[in-house]
Coordinates of N, CA, C and O in Angstrom, one line a residue:
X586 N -4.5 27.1 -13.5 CA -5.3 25.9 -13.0 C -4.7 24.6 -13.6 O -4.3 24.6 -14.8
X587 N -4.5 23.6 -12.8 CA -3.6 22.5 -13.3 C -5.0 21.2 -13.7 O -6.0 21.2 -12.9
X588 N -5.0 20.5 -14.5 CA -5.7 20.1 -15.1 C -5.1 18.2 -15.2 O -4.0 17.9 -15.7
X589 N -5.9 17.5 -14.9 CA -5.7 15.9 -14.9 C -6.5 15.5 -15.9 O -7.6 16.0 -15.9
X590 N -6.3 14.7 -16.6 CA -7.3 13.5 -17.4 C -7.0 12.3 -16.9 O -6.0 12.1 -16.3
X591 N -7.9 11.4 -17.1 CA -8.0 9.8 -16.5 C -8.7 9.2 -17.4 O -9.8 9.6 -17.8
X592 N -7.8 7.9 -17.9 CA -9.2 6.9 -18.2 C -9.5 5.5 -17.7 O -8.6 4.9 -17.0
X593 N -10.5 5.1 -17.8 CA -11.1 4.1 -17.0 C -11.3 3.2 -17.4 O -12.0 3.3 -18.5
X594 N -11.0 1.4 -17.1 CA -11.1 0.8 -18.2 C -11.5 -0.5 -16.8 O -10.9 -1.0 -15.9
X595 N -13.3 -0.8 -17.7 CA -13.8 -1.9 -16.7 C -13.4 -3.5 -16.6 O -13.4 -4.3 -17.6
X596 N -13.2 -3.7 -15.5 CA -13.2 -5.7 -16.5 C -13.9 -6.1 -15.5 O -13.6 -6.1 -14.3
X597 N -15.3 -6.6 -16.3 CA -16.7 -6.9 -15.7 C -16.4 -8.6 -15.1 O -17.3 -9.0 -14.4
X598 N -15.3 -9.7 -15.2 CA -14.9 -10.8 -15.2 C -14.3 -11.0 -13.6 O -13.9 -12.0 -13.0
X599 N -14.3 -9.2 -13.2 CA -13.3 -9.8 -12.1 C -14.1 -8.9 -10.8 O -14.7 -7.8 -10.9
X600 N -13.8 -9.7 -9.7 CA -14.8 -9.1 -8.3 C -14.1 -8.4 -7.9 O -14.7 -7.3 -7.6
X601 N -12.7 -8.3 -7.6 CA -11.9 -7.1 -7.0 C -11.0 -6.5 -7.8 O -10.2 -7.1 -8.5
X602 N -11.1 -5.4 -7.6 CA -9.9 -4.2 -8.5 C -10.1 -4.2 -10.0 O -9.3 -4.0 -10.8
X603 N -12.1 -4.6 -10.1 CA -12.6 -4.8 -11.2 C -12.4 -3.4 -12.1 O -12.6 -3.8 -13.2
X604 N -12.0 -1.9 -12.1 CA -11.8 -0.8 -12.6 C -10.3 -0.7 -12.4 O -9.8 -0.9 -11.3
X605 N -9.6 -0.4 -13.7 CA -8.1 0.1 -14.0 C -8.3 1.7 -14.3 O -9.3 2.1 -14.7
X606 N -7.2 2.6 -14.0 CA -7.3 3.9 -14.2 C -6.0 4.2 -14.6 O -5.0 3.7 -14.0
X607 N -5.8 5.1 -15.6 CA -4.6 5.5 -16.5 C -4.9 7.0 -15.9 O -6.0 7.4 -16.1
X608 N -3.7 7.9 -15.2 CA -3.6 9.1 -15.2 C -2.6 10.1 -15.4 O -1.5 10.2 -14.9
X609 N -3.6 10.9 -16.3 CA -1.9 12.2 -16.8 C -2.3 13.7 -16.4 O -3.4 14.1 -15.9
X610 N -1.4 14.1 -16.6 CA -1.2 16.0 -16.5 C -1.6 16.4 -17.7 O -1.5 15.6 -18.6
X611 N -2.0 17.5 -17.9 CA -2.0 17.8 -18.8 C -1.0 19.5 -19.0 O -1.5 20.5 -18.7
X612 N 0.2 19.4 -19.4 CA 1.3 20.0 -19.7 C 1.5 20.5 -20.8 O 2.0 19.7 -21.5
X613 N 1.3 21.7 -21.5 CA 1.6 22.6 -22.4 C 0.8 22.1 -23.4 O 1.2 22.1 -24.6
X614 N -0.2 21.7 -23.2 CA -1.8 21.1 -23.8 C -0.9 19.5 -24.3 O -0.5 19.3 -25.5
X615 N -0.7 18.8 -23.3 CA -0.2 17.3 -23.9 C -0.1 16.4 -23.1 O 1.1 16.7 -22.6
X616 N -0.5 15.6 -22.5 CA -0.5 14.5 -21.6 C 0.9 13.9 -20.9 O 1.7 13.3 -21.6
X617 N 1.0 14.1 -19.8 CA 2.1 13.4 -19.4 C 1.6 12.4 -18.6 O 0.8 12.4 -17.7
X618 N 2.2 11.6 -19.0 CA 2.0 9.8 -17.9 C 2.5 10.4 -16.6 O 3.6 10.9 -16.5
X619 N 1.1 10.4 -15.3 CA 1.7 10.0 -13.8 C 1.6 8.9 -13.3 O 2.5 8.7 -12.5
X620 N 0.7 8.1 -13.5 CA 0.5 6.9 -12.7 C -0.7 5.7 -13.3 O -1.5 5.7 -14.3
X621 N -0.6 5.0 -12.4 CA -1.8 3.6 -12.9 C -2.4 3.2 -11.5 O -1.5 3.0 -10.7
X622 N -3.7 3.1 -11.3 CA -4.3 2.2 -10.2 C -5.7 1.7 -10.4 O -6.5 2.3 -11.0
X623 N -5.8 0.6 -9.8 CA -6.9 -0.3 -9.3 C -7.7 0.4 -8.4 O -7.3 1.1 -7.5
X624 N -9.1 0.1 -8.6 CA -10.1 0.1 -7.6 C -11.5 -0.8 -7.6 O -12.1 -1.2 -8.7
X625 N -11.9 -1.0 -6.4 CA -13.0 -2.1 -6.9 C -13.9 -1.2 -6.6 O -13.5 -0.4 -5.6
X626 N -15.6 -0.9 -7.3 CA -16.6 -0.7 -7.7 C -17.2 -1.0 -6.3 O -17.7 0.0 -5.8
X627 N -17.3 -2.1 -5.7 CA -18.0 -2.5 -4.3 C -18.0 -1.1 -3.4 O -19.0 -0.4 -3.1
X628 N -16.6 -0.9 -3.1 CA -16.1 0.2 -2.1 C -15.4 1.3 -2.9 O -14.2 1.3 -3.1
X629 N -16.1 2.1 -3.3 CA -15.7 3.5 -3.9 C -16.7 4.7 -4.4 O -17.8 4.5 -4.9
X630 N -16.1 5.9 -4.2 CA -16.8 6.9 -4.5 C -16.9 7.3 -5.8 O -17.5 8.3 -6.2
X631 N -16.2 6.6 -6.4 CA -16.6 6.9 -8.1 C -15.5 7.4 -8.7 O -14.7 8.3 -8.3
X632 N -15.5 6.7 -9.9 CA -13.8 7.2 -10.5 C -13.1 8.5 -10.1 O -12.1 8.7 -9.5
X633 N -14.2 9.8 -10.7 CA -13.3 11.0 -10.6 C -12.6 11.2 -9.1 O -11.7 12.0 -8.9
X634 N -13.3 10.6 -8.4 CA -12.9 11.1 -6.4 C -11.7 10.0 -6.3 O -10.6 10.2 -5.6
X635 N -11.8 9.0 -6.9 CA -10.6 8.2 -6.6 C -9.3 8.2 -7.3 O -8.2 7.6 -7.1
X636 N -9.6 9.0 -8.3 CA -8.5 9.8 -9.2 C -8.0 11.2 -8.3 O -7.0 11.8 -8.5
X637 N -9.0 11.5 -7.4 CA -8.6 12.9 -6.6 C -7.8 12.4 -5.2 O -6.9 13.0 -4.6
X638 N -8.2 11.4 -4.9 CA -7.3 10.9 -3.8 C -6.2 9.8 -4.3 O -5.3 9.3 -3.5
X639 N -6.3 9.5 -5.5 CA -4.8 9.4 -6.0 C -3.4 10.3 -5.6 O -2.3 10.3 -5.1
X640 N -4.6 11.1 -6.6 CA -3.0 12.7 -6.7 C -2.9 13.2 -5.6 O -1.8 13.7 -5.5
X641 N -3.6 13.6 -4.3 CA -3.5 13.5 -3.1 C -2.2 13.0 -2.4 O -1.5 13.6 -1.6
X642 N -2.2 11.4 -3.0 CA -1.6 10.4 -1.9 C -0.3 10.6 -2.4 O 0.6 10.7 -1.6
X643 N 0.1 10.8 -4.3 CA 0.9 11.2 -4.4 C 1.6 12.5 -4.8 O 2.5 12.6 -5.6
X644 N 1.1 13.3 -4.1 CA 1.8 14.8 -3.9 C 1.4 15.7 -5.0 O 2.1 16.7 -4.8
X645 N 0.5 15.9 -6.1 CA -0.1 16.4 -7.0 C -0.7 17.0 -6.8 O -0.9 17.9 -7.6
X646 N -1.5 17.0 -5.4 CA -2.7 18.0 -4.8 C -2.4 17.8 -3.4 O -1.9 16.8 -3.0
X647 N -2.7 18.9 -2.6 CA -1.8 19.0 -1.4 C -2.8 18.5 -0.4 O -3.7 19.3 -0.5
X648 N -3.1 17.7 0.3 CA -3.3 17.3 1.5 C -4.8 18.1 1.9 O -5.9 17.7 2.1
X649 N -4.1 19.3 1.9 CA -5.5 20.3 2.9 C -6.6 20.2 2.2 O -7.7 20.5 2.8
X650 N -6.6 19.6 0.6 CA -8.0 19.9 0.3 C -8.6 18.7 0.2 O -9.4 18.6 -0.6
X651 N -8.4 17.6 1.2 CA -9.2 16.3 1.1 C -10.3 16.7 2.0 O -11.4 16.0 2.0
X652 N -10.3 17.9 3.0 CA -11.9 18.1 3.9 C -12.6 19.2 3.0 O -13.8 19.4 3.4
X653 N -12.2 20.1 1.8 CA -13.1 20.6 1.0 C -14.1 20.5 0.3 O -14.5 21.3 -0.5
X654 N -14.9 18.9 0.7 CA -16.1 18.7 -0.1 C -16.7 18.5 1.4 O -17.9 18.2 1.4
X655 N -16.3 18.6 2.5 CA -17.1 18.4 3.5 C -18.6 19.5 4.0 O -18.5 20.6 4.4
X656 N -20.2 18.5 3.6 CA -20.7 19.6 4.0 C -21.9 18.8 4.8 O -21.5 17.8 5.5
X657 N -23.2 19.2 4.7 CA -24.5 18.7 5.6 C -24.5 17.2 5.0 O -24.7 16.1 5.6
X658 N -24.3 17.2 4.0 CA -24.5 15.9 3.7 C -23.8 15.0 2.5 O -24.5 14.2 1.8
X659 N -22.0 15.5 2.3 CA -21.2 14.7 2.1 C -20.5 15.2 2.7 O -20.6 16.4 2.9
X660 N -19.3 14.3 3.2 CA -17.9 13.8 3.6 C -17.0 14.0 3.2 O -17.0 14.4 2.1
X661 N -15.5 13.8 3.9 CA -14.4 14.5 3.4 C -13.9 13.7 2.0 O -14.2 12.5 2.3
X662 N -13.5 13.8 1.1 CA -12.2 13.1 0.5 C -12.9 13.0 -1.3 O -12.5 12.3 -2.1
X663 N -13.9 13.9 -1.5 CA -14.4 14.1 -2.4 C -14.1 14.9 -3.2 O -13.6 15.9 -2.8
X664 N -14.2 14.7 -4.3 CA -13.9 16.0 -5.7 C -14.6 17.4 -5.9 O -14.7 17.8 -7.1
X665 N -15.1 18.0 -4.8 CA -16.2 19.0 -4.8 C -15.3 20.4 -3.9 O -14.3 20.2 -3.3
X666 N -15.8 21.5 -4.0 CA -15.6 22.1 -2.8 C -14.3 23.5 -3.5 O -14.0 23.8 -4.7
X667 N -13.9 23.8 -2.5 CA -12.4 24.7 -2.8 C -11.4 24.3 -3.8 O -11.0 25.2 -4.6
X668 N -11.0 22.8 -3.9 CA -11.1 22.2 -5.0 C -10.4 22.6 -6.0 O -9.2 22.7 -6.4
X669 N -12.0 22.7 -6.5 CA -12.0 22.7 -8.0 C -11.8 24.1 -8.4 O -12.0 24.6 -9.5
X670 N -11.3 24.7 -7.6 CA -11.1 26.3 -7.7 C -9.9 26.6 -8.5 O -9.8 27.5 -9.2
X671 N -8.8 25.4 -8.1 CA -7.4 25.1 -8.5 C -7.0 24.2 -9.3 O -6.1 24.4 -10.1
X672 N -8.1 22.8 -9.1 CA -7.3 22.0 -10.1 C -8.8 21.4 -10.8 O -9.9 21.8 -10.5
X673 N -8.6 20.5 -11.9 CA -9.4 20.2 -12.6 C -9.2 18.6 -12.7 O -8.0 18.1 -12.6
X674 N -10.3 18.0 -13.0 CA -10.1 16.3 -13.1 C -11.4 15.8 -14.1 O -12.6 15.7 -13.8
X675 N -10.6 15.4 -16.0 CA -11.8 15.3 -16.0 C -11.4 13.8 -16.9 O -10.2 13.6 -17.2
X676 N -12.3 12.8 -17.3 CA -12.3 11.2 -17.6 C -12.2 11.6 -19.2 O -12.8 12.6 -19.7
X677 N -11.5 10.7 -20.0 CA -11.5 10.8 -21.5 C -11.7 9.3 -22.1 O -11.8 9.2 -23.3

């Protein structure tokens, strides 16, 4: 099971791209730097889903599982579902 950490760092001063996100792998129990991004708070599903459609967009998690959280009453592109069967995403 391949395993991600993220951390989240607020700046309450700014209206857009008000949340920063630091994300690593976690490799022979040790963090490797993959990436950094912005998201604003207004429009978003909440850190851990936007850390899952990170690694998504960049090739870390394959494509087919962005409709695995789809059910009666949530939508595709969520951190739920088949998933989590494989990979793991958790905030530090």
């Amino acid at each position: 099971m391949k395993t991600f950490i993220y951390k989240e760092v607020a700046h309450h001063n700014r209206t857009r791209n008000n949340r920063e996100v630091t994300v690593y792998r976690i490799k022979q129990n040790k963090p490797h730097y993959i990436g950094f991004f912005s998201y604003s708070t207004g429009s978003t599903r909440g850190a851990q889903h936007e850390v899952f459609n990170y690694l998504m967009n960049n090739g870390y998690i394959p494509k087919k599982y962005y409709k695995s959280s789809v059910c009666a009453w949530r939508g595709a592109g969520y951190f739920f579902g088949e998933v989590t069967e494989h990979y793991n995403i958790f905030e530090i």
